[in-house]
Amino acid sequence: MSVLEQDAQQEALAALSRFRGAFYDCLNGREDALFELTDALLCTDGPVKTLVDLALASEHRRGHGALYGGLNKGRLDIDRLRRTITGMPLPKAADGRLVLAVDVSPWLRPDAATCPDRSFCHTYGRGDAKHQMIPGWPYSIVAALETGRTSWTAILDAVRLEPGTDLAAVTTGQVREVVERLIAAGQWHQGDLQILVVLDSGYDAPRIAHLLGGLPVQVLGRLRSDRVRRRSTPPRVYDPKGGRPPKHGGEFIFGDPNTWGTEQAVTVTDTRLYGKATAQAWDRLHLRLTRRAAWLDHDGPLPIIEGTVIRLAVEHLPSGGVNKPVWLWWSGTNATAEDVNRCWHSFLRRFDVEHTFRMLKQTLGWTKPRLRSSAAADRWTWLVIAAHTQLRLARPLAVDLRRPWEKKTEPNKLAPARVRRGFRNLHTKVLAPARAPQPPRPGPGRPPGPKNRRPATRHDVGRVLATGEAYARPAHHKKGTKPRRTR
């Protein structure tokens, strides 16, 4: 090993130890139990199937009672942990730009009637027309993306969506706080390239771009293929008949090529997976807003939010599915060929966050615990994020412990699950601030007595009416009341 490689590993080891010490300082109650629970999450063999199995790991020196006690009654300074994660080294795009992906991942709890704050989560089925709304806890997650084909992302924030919340408003506030923390941590300086925020089709990208005004960010979102946009306001021409001048230009209908006109920029790229990829861009298109839904209470005249519409078409899909063009909206204007290529490449990199969700759920067992309290669920979510951050920092230190049937991989290109496989060997080299447990004392045991006659309170899934008020079950639907006579 060369001297440069040794220095890089020493620096990575120091960064990992520094984060572990800062993470321990963020734990204000039951800190030793919560810290060792995170170590057990990192060092246990195989995927996490149940929460109590983590108490059997050698890194968890306490009993299973301390495990549940830490999650239910422990305290975690989430704001301080957010700032700590933001201060760690973050991945960037090829041009040195920070690229953030925002998406919602649900923690499904369909049978947990005693859990409060549940909402209806949109899930995708395996068959056609199998989209369902299942009760659970949806979490909005912001992650930093890196360049190239990879399954690594840096999770920066996670917020549980309350029932009836405005997704665009919550996303705007979340992204604004993340950007402000990035600036405060020195991850972005005046004169750097603007931060790119990538959204999927479920977000109102123009509205989010309007609400994020004043920040050094650009918004890139996906649009449905049946949308209509308007061109810029045409120059005012004297009309002898009078009348109000037009506020919007001609229509740009996604499904009608006759309305597209001349493109602002066109790029053609040969790709390995999709064949020839053609991207067309049209400048200064906007949506004609009306005073309804989110703009109902807007003060003053409705804004005109102009941007660039990009149409991406490829020759074929690797899966052999239906080949349809992808429509994107970018908040920037006067796009060049380099801007168009960067936008659609960044949108493809957004799917890396799906690999992160799969890692959190299938390997780290994020949604495996059957916790009753939503506060305990938030606490466990941030423990999983802290574990994932440690895996990312340990990426340069990991050794490939591959199975006989697995292909050889370079150490710096290991997937998160394979880095976790060798984390137990790194655990002895990094800082471990948790104190040793005290000698246990045998308790008196559970005293004999009657069974629990106070069942837990049951909560309905959060539903909100169009007026913004919480849904209340009608009196004739409540248990123990007679049905209303209808005839």
CSV table of C-alpha atoms in Angstrom, one decimal:
chain,number,residue,atom,x,y,z
A,1,MET,CA,0.0,0.0,0.0
A,2,SER,CA,1.4,3.4,-1.0
A,3,VAL,CA,1.8,6.3,1.4
A,4,LEU,CA,-1.1,8.2,-0.2
A,5,GLU,CA,-3.4,5.2,0.3
A,6,GLN,CA,-2.3,4.9,3.9
A,7,ASP,CA,-3.0,8.7,4.5
A,8,ALA,CA,-6.4,8.4,2.8
A,9,GLN,CA,-7.4,5.4,5.0
A,10,GLN,CA,-6.2,7.2,8.1
A,11,GLU,CA,-8.2,10.3,7.2
A,12,ALA,CA,-11.3,8.1,6.5
A,13,LEU,CA,-10.8,6.3,9.9
A,14,ALA,CA,-10.5,9.7,11.7
A,15,ALA,CA,-13.7,10.9,10.0
A,16,LEU,CA,-15.6,7.8,11.0
A,17,SER,CA,-14.4,8.1,14.6
A,18,ARG,CA,-15.3,11.8,14.7
A,19,PHE,CA,-18.8,11.1,13.5
A,20,ARG,CA,-19.3,8.3,16.0
A,21,GLY,CA,-18.3,10.6,18.8
A,22,ALA,CA,-20.6,13.4,17.6
A,23,PHE,CA,-23.4,10.9,17.2
A,24,TYR,CA,-23.0,9.8,20.8
A,25,ASP,CA,-23.2,13.4,21.9
A,26,CYS,CA,-26.5,13.7,20.1
A,27,LEU,CA,-28.0,11.0,22.4
A,28,ASN,CA,-29.4,12.7,25.6
A,29,GLY,CA,-31.1,9.8,27.2
A,30,ARG,CA,-30.4,6.1,27.3
A,31,GLU,CA,-27.4,7.0,25.1
A,32,ASP,CA,-25.4,3.8,25.8
A,33,ALA,CA,-28.3,1.6,24.9
A,34,LEU,CA,-29.1,3.5,21.7
A,35,PHE,CA,-25.5,3.7,20.6
A,36,GLU,CA,-24.9,0.0,21.1
A,37,LEU,CA,-28.2,-0.7,19.3
A,38,THR,CA,-26.8,1.2,16.3
A,39,ASP,CA,-23.5,-0.8,16.5
A,40,ALA,CA,-25.5,-4.1,16.6
A,41,LEU,CA,-27.4,-2.9,13.5
A,42,LEU,CA,-24.1,-2.4,11.7
A,43,CYS,CA,-22.3,-5.6,12.9
A,44,THR,CA,-25.0,-8.3,12.9
A,45,ASP,CA,-24.8,-11.0,10.2
A,46,GLY,CA,-27.3,-10.9,7.4
A,47,PRO,CA,-30.4,-8.8,7.0
A,48,VAL,CA,-32.3,-7.6,10.1
A,49,LYS,CA,-35.4,-9.7,10.4
A,50,THR,CA,-36.6,-8.7,13.9
A,51,LEU,CA,-35.7,-6.0,16.3
A,52,VAL,CA,-35.1,-8.2,19.3
A,53,ASP,CA,-32.5,-10.3,17.4
A,54,LEU,CA,-30.1,-7.3,17.6
A,55,ALA,CA,-29.8,-7.9,21.3
A,56,LEU,CA,-28.0,-11.1,20.6
A,57,ALA,CA,-25.1,-9.4,18.8
A,58,SER,CA,-21.9,-9.2,20.7
A,59,GLU,CA,-21.7,-5.4,20.2
A,60,HIS,CA,-25.0,-5.0,22.1
A,61,ARG,CA,-23.8,-5.7,25.7
A,62,ARG,CA,-27.2,-5.1,27.3
A,63,GLY,CA,-30.4,-7.1,27.5
A,64,HIS,CA,-33.4,-6.9,25.2
A,65,GLY,CA,-35.2,-4.8,27.8
A,66,ALA,CA,-32.6,-2.0,27.4
A,67,LEU,CA,-33.2,-2.2,23.7
A,68,TYR,CA,-36.9,-1.5,23.9
A,69,GLY,CA,-36.4,1.0,26.7
A,70,GLY,CA,-33.9,3.0,24.7
A,71,LEU,CA,-36.3,3.3,21.7
A,72,ASN,CA,-39.4,4.0,23.8
A,73,LYS,CA,-37.9,6.3,26.4
A,74,GLY,CA,-34.6,7.4,25.0
A,75,ARG,CA,-33.9,11.0,23.8
A,76,LEU,CA,-32.2,12.0,20.6
A,77,ASP,CA,-31.3,15.5,19.5
A,78,ILE,CA,-32.4,15.2,15.9
A,79,ASP,CA,-31.5,18.8,14.9
A,80,ARG,CA,-27.9,18.4,16.2
A,81,LEU,CA,-27.7,15.0,14.4
A,82,ARG,CA,-28.8,16.8,11.2
A,83,ARG,CA,-26.1,19.3,11.5
A,84,THR,CA,-23.5,16.6,12.2
A,85,ILE,CA,-24.4,14.6,9.1
A,86,THR,CA,-24.4,17.7,7.0
A,87,GLY,CA,-20.8,18.5,8.1
A,88,MET,CA,-19.5,15.2,7.0
A,89,PRO,CA,-17.9,14.8,3.5
A,90,LEU,CA,-20.7,14.7,0.9
A,91,PRO,CA,-20.8,13.3,-2.7
A,92,LYS,CA,-21.0,15.7,-5.6
A,93,ALA,CA,-21.7,15.5,-9.3
A,94,ALA,CA,-19.0,15.4,-12.0
A,95,ASP,CA,-19.0,19.2,-12.3
A,96,GLY,CA,-18.7,19.7,-8.5
A,97,ARG,CA,-22.4,20.6,-8.0
A,98,LEU,CA,-24.5,19.3,-5.1
A,99,VAL,CA,-27.4,17.3,-6.4
A,100,LEU,CA,-30.3,16.5,-3.9
A,101,ALA,CA,-33.0,14.0,-4.5
A,102,VAL,CA,-36.3,14.2,-2.6
A,103,ASP,CA,-38.7,11.3,-2.3
A,104,VAL,CA,-41.2,9.7,0.0
A,105,SER,CA,-40.9,6.2,1.4
A,106,PRO,CA,-43.7,4.7,3.5
A,107,TRP,CA,-43.4,2.6,6.6
A,108,LEU,CA,-46.5,0.5,6.2
A,109,ARG,CA,-48.6,-0.3,9.3
A,110,PRO,CA,-51.9,-1.5,8.0
A,111,ASP,CA,-52.9,-3.6,11.1
A,112,ALA,CA,-51.5,-1.3,13.8
A,113,ALA,CA,-54.8,0.2,15.0
A,114,THR,CA,-53.2,1.4,18.2
A,115,CYS,CA,-50.6,3.5,16.5
A,116,PRO,CA,-51.3,7.2,16.2
A,117,ASP,CA,-50.5,9.6,13.3
A,118,ARG,CA,-51.0,7.1,10.5
A,119,SER,CA,-51.7,8.3,7.0
A,120,PHE,CA,-52.7,6.6,3.8
A,121,CYS,CA,-49.5,5.8,1.9
A,122,HIS,CA,-49.6,5.3,-1.9
A,123,THR,CA,-48.0,2.0,-2.8
A,124,TYR,CA,-47.2,0.4,-6.2
A,125,GLY,CA,-48.4,-3.2,-6.8
A,126,ARG,CA,-46.8,-5.8,-8.9
A,127,GLY,CA,-49.7,-6.1,-11.4
A,128,ASP,CA,-51.6,-3.6,-13.6
A,129,ALA,CA,-53.9,-1.2,-11.8
A,130,LYS,CA,-52.7,-2.4,-8.4
A,131,HIS,CA,-51.9,0.9,-6.9
A,132,GLN,CA,-53.3,1.0,-3.3
A,133,MET,CA,-53.5,3.3,-0.4
A,134,ILE,CA,-52.3,1.5,2.7
A,135,PRO,CA,-52.1,3.0,6.2
A,136,GLY,CA,-48.6,3.7,7.5
A,137,TRP,CA,-46.1,6.4,8.3
A,138,PRO,CA,-44.8,8.2,5.2
A,139,TYR,CA,-41.3,9.7,5.5
A,140,SER,CA,-40.0,12.5,3.2
A,141,ILE,CA,-36.2,11.9,2.7
A,142,VAL,CA,-33.6,14.2,1.2
A,143,ALA,CA,-30.4,12.6,-0.1
A,144,ALA,CA,-27.3,13.8,-1.9
A,145,LEU,CA,-26.4,12.0,-5.1
A,146,GLU,CA,-23.1,11.3,-6.6
A,147,THR,CA,-22.0,10.8,-10.2
A,148,GLY,CA,-21.8,7.5,-12.1
A,149,ARG,CA,-23.8,4.3,-11.7
A,150,THR,CA,-23.9,3.6,-8.0
A,151,SER,CA,-26.2,2.6,-5.1
A,152,TRP,CA,-24.6,5.1,-2.7
A,153,THR,CA,-26.4,8.2,-1.5
A,154,ALA,CA,-25.9,10.5,1.5
A,155,ILE,CA,-29.1,10.8,3.5
A,156,LEU,CA,-29.3,14.4,4.9
A,157,ASP,CA,-32.8,14.6,6.3
A,158,ALA,CA,-36.0,12.6,7.0
A,159,VAL,CA,-39.4,14.1,8.1
A,160,ARG,CA,-42.5,12.1,8.9
A,161,LEU,CA,-45.5,13.5,7.1
A,162,GLU,CA,-48.4,14.2,9.3
A,163,PRO,CA,-52.0,13.3,8.2
A,164,GLY,CA,-53.4,15.9,5.8
A,165,THR,CA,-50.1,17.9,5.3
A,166,ASP,CA,-49.4,19.7,2.1
A,167,LEU,CA,-46.6,17.8,0.4
A,168,ALA,CA,-45.2,20.7,-1.6
A,169,ALA,CA,-45.2,23.0,1.5
A,170,VAL,CA,-43.5,20.3,3.7
A,171,THR,CA,-40.9,19.6,0.9
A,172,THR,CA,-40.2,23.3,0.5
A,173,GLY,CA,-39.5,23.8,4.2
A,174,GLN,CA,-37.4,20.6,4.3
A,175,VAL,CA,-35.3,21.5,1.3
A,176,ARG,CA,-34.9,25.1,2.6
A,177,GLU,CA,-33.6,23.9,6.0
A,178,VAL,CA,-31.2,21.4,4.3
A,179,VAL,CA,-29.8,24.1,2.0
A,180,GLU,CA,-29.3,26.5,4.9
A,181,ARG,CA,-27.5,23.8,6.8
A,182,LEU,CA,-25.3,23.1,3.8
A,183,ILE,CA,-24.3,26.7,3.6
A,184,ALA,CA,-23.7,27.0,7.3
A,185,ALA,CA,-21.5,23.8,7.2
A,186,GLY,CA,-19.4,25.2,4.4
A,187,GLN,CA,-20.6,22.7,1.8
A,188,TRP,CA,-21.6,25.5,-0.5
A,189,HIS,CA,-19.9,28.9,-0.9
A,190,GLN,CA,-20.8,32.1,-2.8
A,191,GLY,CA,-19.8,31.6,-6.4
A,192,ASP,CA,-20.3,27.8,-6.5
A,193,LEU,CA,-22.7,26.2,-8.9
A,194,GLN,CA,-26.3,26.2,-7.8
A,195,ILE,CA,-27.6,23.2,-6.0
A,196,LEU,CA,-29.9,21.0,-8.1
A,197,VAL,CA,-33.0,19.5,-6.5
A,198,VAL,CA,-34.4,16.5,-8.4
A,199,LEU,CA,-38.1,15.6,-7.9
A,200,ASP,CA,-40.3,12.8,-9.3
A,201,SER,CA,-43.7,13.3,-11.0
A,202,GLY,CA,-45.6,13.4,-7.7
A,203,TYR,CA,-44.3,16.9,-6.8
A,204,ASP,CA,-45.5,20.3,-8.1
A,205,ALA,CA,-42.0,21.3,-9.3
A,206,PRO,CA,-43.0,24.9,-10.5
A,207,ARG,CA,-44.6,25.7,-7.2
A,208,ILE,CA,-41.7,24.3,-5.2
A,209,ALA,CA,-39.3,26.4,-7.3
A,210,HIS,CA,-41.4,29.5,-6.7
A,211,LEU,CA,-41.4,28.8,-2.9
A,212,LEU,CA,-37.7,28.3,-2.9
A,213,GLY,CA,-37.0,31.7,-4.4
A,214,GLY,CA,-34.0,33.4,-2.9
A,215,LEU,CA,-32.0,30.2,-2.4
A,216,PRO,CA,-29.1,29.1,-4.7
A,217,VAL,CA,-31.1,26.1,-6.0
A,218,GLN,CA,-32.5,24.9,-9.3
A,219,VAL,CA,-35.4,22.5,-9.4
A,220,LEU,CA,-35.7,19.6,-11.8
A,221,GLY,CA,-39.0,17.6,-11.8
A,222,ARG,CA,-40.8,15.1,-13.9
A,223,LEU,CA,-44.1,15.9,-15.7
A,224,ARG,CA,-46.9,13.8,-16.9
A,225,SER,CA,-47.2,13.3,-20.7
A,226,ASP,CA,-50.7,14.8,-20.8
A,227,ARG,CA,-49.8,18.3,-19.6
A,228,VAL,CA,-50.2,21.6,-21.3
A,229,ARG,CA,-47.8,24.6,-21.0
A,230,ARG,CA,-48.0,28.2,-22.2
A,231,ARG,CA,-45.4,30.3,-24.0
A,232,SER,CA,-44.2,33.7,-22.9
A,233,THR,CA,-46.5,36.7,-23.1
A,234,PRO,CA,-46.4,38.0,-26.7
A,235,PRO,CA,-45.4,41.6,-27.4
A,236,ARG,CA,-48.2,44.0,-27.0
A,237,VAL,CA,-49.7,45.1,-30.3
A,238,TYR,CA,-52.2,47.9,-30.8
A,239,ASP,CA,-55.7,46.6,-31.4
A,240,PRO,CA,-58.2,49.1,-32.7
A,241,LYS,CA,-61.0,47.0,-31.2
A,242,GLY,CA,-59.5,47.4,-27.7
A,243,GLY,CA,-59.7,44.8,-25.0
A,244,ARG,CA,-57.2,43.5,-22.5
A,245,PRO,CA,-53.8,42.4,-23.8
A,246,PRO,CA,-53.1,38.6,-23.6
A,247,LYS,CA,-51.3,37.4,-20.4
A,248,HIS,CA,-50.2,34.1,-21.8
A,249,GLY,CA,-48.8,33.0,-25.1
A,250,GLY,CA,-49.8,30.0,-27.3
A,251,GLU,CA,-50.3,26.5,-26.0
A,252,PHE,CA,-47.6,23.9,-25.8
A,253,ILE,CA,-49.4,20.5,-25.7
A,254,PHE,CA,-47.2,17.6,-24.8
A,255,GLY,CA,-49.3,15.2,-26.9
A,256,ASP,CA,-49.5,17.3,-30.0
A,257,PRO,CA,-46.1,17.8,-31.8
A,258,ASN,CA,-47.7,20.5,-34.0
A,259,THR,CA,-47.6,22.9,-31.1
A,260,TRP,CA,-44.0,22.3,-30.1
A,261,GLY,CA,-42.3,24.7,-32.5
A,262,THR,CA,-38.5,25.1,-32.7
A,263,GLU,CA,-36.4,23.6,-29.9
A,264,GLN,CA,-34.0,25.7,-27.8
A,265,ALA,CA,-31.5,22.9,-27.8
A,266,VAL,CA,-31.2,19.3,-29.0
A,267,THR,CA,-28.7,16.7,-27.9
A,268,VAL,CA,-28.2,13.1,-29.1
A,269,THR,CA,-26.2,10.7,-26.9
A,270,ASP,CA,-25.3,7.0,-27.4
A,271,THR,CA,-25.9,5.1,-24.2
A,272,ARG,CA,-25.1,1.5,-23.3
A,273,LEU,CA,-28.5,0.6,-21.8
A,274,TYR,CA,-30.9,2.7,-23.8
A,275,GLY,CA,-29.3,3.1,-27.2
A,276,LYS,CA,-29.5,6.5,-28.7
A,277,ALA,CA,-31.0,9.1,-26.3
A,278,THR,CA,-32.5,12.2,-27.8
A,279,ALA,CA,-33.2,15.2,-25.6
A,280,GLN,CA,-35.2,18.3,-26.9
A,281,ALA,CA,-35.6,21.5,-24.9
A,282,TRP,CA,-38.0,24.4,-25.2
A,283,ASP,CA,-37.4,27.6,-23.4
A,284,ARG,CA,-39.6,29.8,-21.2
A,285,LEU,CA,-42.7,27.7,-20.9
A,286,HIS,CA,-45.1,28.1,-17.9
A,287,LEU,CA,-48.3,26.7,-16.5
A,288,ARG,CA,-51.4,28.8,-16.5
A,289,LEU,CA,-52.3,29.0,-12.8
A,290,THR,CA,-55.8,29.5,-11.5
A,291,ARG,CA,-57.1,30.4,-8.0
A,292,ARG,CA,-57.8,27.0,-6.7
A,293,ALA,CA,-56.1,24.3,-4.7
A,294,ALA,CA,-52.7,25.5,-3.5
A,295,TRP,CA,-53.1,29.0,-5.1
A,296,LEU,CA,-56.5,29.7,-3.5
A,297,ASP,CA,-55.0,31.9,-0.7
A,298,HIS,CA,-52.2,33.5,-2.7
A,299,ASP,CA,-52.0,37.2,-2.2
A,300,GLY,CA,-51.7,39.4,-5.2
A,301,PRO,CA,-51.7,38.3,-8.9
A,302,LEU,CA,-50.8,34.8,-9.7
A,303,PRO,CA,-47.1,34.4,-10.7
A,304,ILE,CA,-45.8,33.3,-14.1
A,305,ILE,CA,-43.2,30.6,-13.3
A,306,GLU,CA,-41.2,30.1,-16.5
A,307,GLY,CA,-38.8,27.2,-17.1
A,308,THR,CA,-37.4,24.8,-19.6
A,309,VAL,CA,-39.3,21.8,-20.7
A,310,ILE,CA,-37.2,18.8,-21.8
A,311,ARG,CA,-38.4,15.8,-23.7
A,312,LEU,CA,-36.2,12.7,-23.4
A,313,ALA,CA,-36.7,9.8,-25.8
A,314,VAL,CA,-34.6,6.6,-26.1
A,315,GLU,CA,-34.5,3.8,-28.6
A,316,HIS,CA,-35.3,0.9,-26.2
A,317,LEU,CA,-35.6,0.0,-22.5
A,318,PRO,CA,-33.4,-2.7,-20.9
A,319,SER,CA,-36.5,-4.3,-19.4
A,320,GLY,CA,-38.3,-4.5,-22.7
A,321,GLY,CA,-41.3,-2.5,-21.5
A,322,VAL,CA,-43.3,0.2,-23.2
A,323,ASN,CA,-41.0,2.9,-24.5
A,324,LYS,CA,-42.5,6.2,-23.7
A,325,PRO,CA,-40.8,9.6,-23.7
A,326,VAL,CA,-40.0,11.3,-20.4
A,327,TRP,CA,-40.9,15.0,-19.9
A,328,LEU,CA,-38.9,17.1,-17.5
A,329,TRP,CA,-39.2,20.6,-16.2
A,330,TRP,CA,-36.2,22.7,-15.2
A,331,SER,CA,-36.5,26.0,-13.4
A,332,GLY,CA,-33.6,27.5,-15.4
A,333,THR,CA,-33.9,29.3,-18.7
A,334,ASN,CA,-31.8,29.8,-21.8
A,335,ALA,CA,-30.7,26.2,-21.6
A,336,THR,CA,-27.6,25.1,-23.6
A,337,ALA,CA,-26.8,21.6,-24.8
A,338,GLU,CA,-24.7,21.0,-21.6
A,339,ASP,CA,-27.6,22.0,-19.4
A,340,VAL,CA,-29.9,19.6,-21.2
A,341,ASN,CA,-27.5,16.7,-20.8
A,342,ARG,CA,-26.9,17.5,-17.2
A,343,CYS,CA,-30.6,17.6,-16.4
A,344,TRP,CA,-31.6,14.3,-17.8
A,345,HIS,CA,-28.4,12.6,-16.5
A,346,SER,CA,-29.2,14.0,-13.0
A,347,PHE,CA,-32.8,12.7,-13.3
A,348,LEU,CA,-31.6,9.2,-14.0
A,349,ARG,CA,-29.3,9.4,-11.0
A,350,ARG,CA,-32.4,10.2,-8.9
A,351,PHE,CA,-33.3,6.5,-9.1
A,352,ASP,CA,-30.2,5.8,-6.9
A,353,VAL,CA,-32.3,6.8,-3.9
A,354,GLU,CA,-34.5,3.8,-4.6
A,355,HIS,CA,-31.5,1.5,-3.9
A,356,THR,CA,-31.1,3.4,-0.6
A,357,PHE,CA,-34.7,2.7,0.4
A,358,ARG,CA,-34.2,-1.0,-0.5
A,359,MET,CA,-31.0,-1.0,1.6
A,360,LEU,CA,-32.8,0.6,4.6
A,361,LYS,CA,-35.8,-1.7,4.5
A,362,GLN,CA,-34.4,-5.1,3.4
A,363,THR,CA,-30.9,-5.1,5.0
A,364,LEU,CA,-31.0,-2.6,7.9
A,365,GLY,CA,-34.6,-3.5,8.8
A,366,TRP,CA,-35.9,0.0,8.9
A,367,THR,CA,-39.6,-1.0,8.7
A,368,LYS,CA,-39.3,-4.3,10.6
A,369,PRO,CA,-40.0,-3.1,14.2
A,370,ARG,CA,-43.6,-3.0,15.3
A,371,LEU,CA,-43.4,0.2,17.3
A,372,ARG,CA,-46.5,1.8,18.7
A,373,SER,CA,-45.3,5.3,19.3
A,374,SER,CA,-44.6,7.6,16.3
A,375,ALA,CA,-41.9,9.3,18.3
A,376,ALA,CA,-40.2,5.9,18.8
A,377,ALA,CA,-40.5,5.4,15.0
A,378,ASP,CA,-38.8,8.7,14.4
A,379,ARG,CA,-36.0,7.8,16.8
A,380,TRP,CA,-35.5,4.4,15.2
A,381,THR,CA,-35.5,6.1,11.7
A,382,TRP,CA,-32.6,8.4,12.7
A,383,LEU,CA,-30.7,5.5,14.2
A,384,VAL,CA,-30.9,3.7,10.8
A,385,ILE,CA,-29.8,6.9,9.1
A,386,ALA,CA,-26.8,7.2,11.4
A,387,ALA,CA,-25.9,3.6,10.7
A,388,HIS,CA,-26.1,4.2,6.9
A,389,THR,CA,-23.9,7.3,7.3
A,390,GLN,CA,-21.3,5.2,9.1
A,391,LEU,CA,-21.3,2.7,6.2
A,392,ARG,CA,-20.8,5.5,3.8
A,393,LEU,CA,-17.8,6.9,5.8
A,394,ALA,CA,-16.4,3.4,6.1
A,395,ARG,CA,-16.5,2.8,2.3
A,396,PRO,CA,-12.8,3.6,1.7
A,397,LEU,CA,-11.9,1.3,4.7
A,398,ALA,CA,-13.9,-1.8,3.8
A,399,VAL,CA,-12.4,-5.1,2.6
A,400,ASP,CA,-14.4,-7.2,0.2
A,401,LEU,CA,-15.6,-10.3,2.1
A,402,ARG,CA,-17.3,-11.8,-0.9
A,403,ARG,CA,-19.2,-15.1,-1.0
A,404,PRO,CA,-17.8,-17.9,-3.3
A,405,TRP,CA,-20.5,-17.2,-5.9
A,406,GLU,CA,-20.1,-13.4,-5.9
A,407,LYS,CA,-17.9,-11.5,-8.4
A,408,LYS,CA,-14.8,-9.7,-7.4
A,409,THR,CA,-15.2,-6.0,-6.8
A,410,GLU,CA,-12.8,-3.2,-6.3
A,411,PRO,CA,-12.7,-2.1,-2.6
A,412,ASN,CA,-13.8,1.5,-3.5
A,413,LYS,CA,-16.8,0.2,-5.5
A,414,LEU,CA,-18.4,-2.1,-2.9
A,415,ALA,CA,-22.2,-1.9,-2.4
A,416,PRO,CA,-23.5,-0.7,1.0
A,417,ALA,CA,-24.5,-4.3,2.0
A,418,ARG,CA,-21.0,-5.6,1.3
A,419,VAL,CA,-19.4,-2.7,3.3
A,420,ARG,CA,-21.6,-3.7,6.2
A,421,ARG,CA,-20.4,-7.3,5.9
A,422,GLY,CA,-17.0,-6.2,7.0
A,423,PHE,CA,-17.9,-3.5,9.5
A,424,ARG,CA,-17.4,-5.8,12.5
A,425,ASN,CA,-13.7,-5.8,11.6
A,426,LEU,CA,-13.6,-2.0,11.7
A,427,HIS,CA,-15.5,-1.8,14.9
A,428,THR,CA,-12.5,-2.5,17.0
A,429,LYS,CA,-10.5,0.3,15.3
A,430,VAL,CA,-12.9,3.2,15.7
A,431,LEU,CA,-14.1,5.2,18.7
A,432,ALA,CA,-16.6,3.4,21.0
A,433,PRO,CA,-17.7,5.9,23.6
A,434,ALA,CA,-20.5,3.8,25.1
A,435,ARG,CA,-19.9,2.8,28.7
A,436,ALA,CA,-19.9,-0.8,29.9
A,437,PRO,CA,-23.2,-2.0,31.4
A,438,GLN,CA,-23.5,-2.3,35.1
A,439,PRO,CA,-23.8,-5.8,36.7
A,440,PRO,CA,-27.4,-6.8,36.5
A,441,ARG,CA,-29.5,-7.4,39.6
A,442,PRO,CA,-32.2,-10.0,39.6
A,443,GLY,CA,-35.6,-8.3,39.7
A,444,PRO,CA,-38.6,-9.4,41.7
A,445,GLY,CA,-40.4,-10.6,38.5
A,446,ARG,CA,-43.8,-9.8,37.4
A,447,PRO,CA,-46.2,-9.8,40.3
A,448,PRO,CA,-49.3,-12.0,40.1
A,449,GLY,CA,-52.5,-10.2,39.3
A,450,PRO,CA,-55.4,-9.9,37.0
A,451,LYS,CA,-55.0,-9.4,33.3
A,452,ASN,CA,-54.8,-6.0,31.7
A,453,ARG,CA,-58.3,-4.5,31.7
A,454,ARG,CA,-57.3,-1.2,30.0
A,455,PRO,CA,-56.7,-1.9,26.3
A,456,ALA,CA,-54.7,0.5,24.3
A,457,THR,CA,-56.4,3.4,22.6
A,458,ARG,CA,-57.3,2.7,19.0
A,459,HIS,CA,-56.7,5.5,16.4
A,460,ASP,CA,-58.3,5.9,13.0
A,461,VAL,CA,-56.2,6.5,10.0
A,462,GLY,CA,-55.7,10.2,9.6
A,463,ARG,CA,-58.1,11.7,7.1
A,464,VAL,CA,-58.6,15.4,6.3
A,465,LEU,CA,-61.6,17.0,4.6
A,466,ALA,CA,-61.3,19.4,1.8
A,467,THR,CA,-61.9,22.3,4.3
A,468,GLY,CA,-58.7,21.3,6.2
A,469,GLU,CA,-60.6,19.9,9.2
A,470,ALA,CA,-59.9,16.5,10.6
A,471,TYR,CA,-62.4,13.8,9.6
A,472,ALA,CA,-64.8,12.7,12.4
A,473,ARG,CA,-66.7,9.5,12.2
A,474,PRO,CA,-70.5,10.2,12.2
A,475,ALA,CA,-72.4,9.4,15.3
A,476,HIS,CA,-74.4,6.7,13.7
A,477,HIS,CA,-71.2,4.9,12.6
A,478,LYS,CA,-69.8,4.7,16.1
A,479,LYS,CA,-69.8,1.4,18.0
A,480,GLY,CA,-72.8,0.9,20.3
A,481,THR,CA,-75.2,3.3,18.6
A,482,LYS,CA,-78.2,2.3,16.6
A,483,PRO,CA,-78.1,2.7,12.8
A,484,ARG,CA,-80.0,5.7,11.4
A,485,ARG,CA,-83.2,4.9,9.7
A,486,THR,CA,-83.1,5.7,6.0
A,487,ARG,CA,-86.7,5.0,5.0
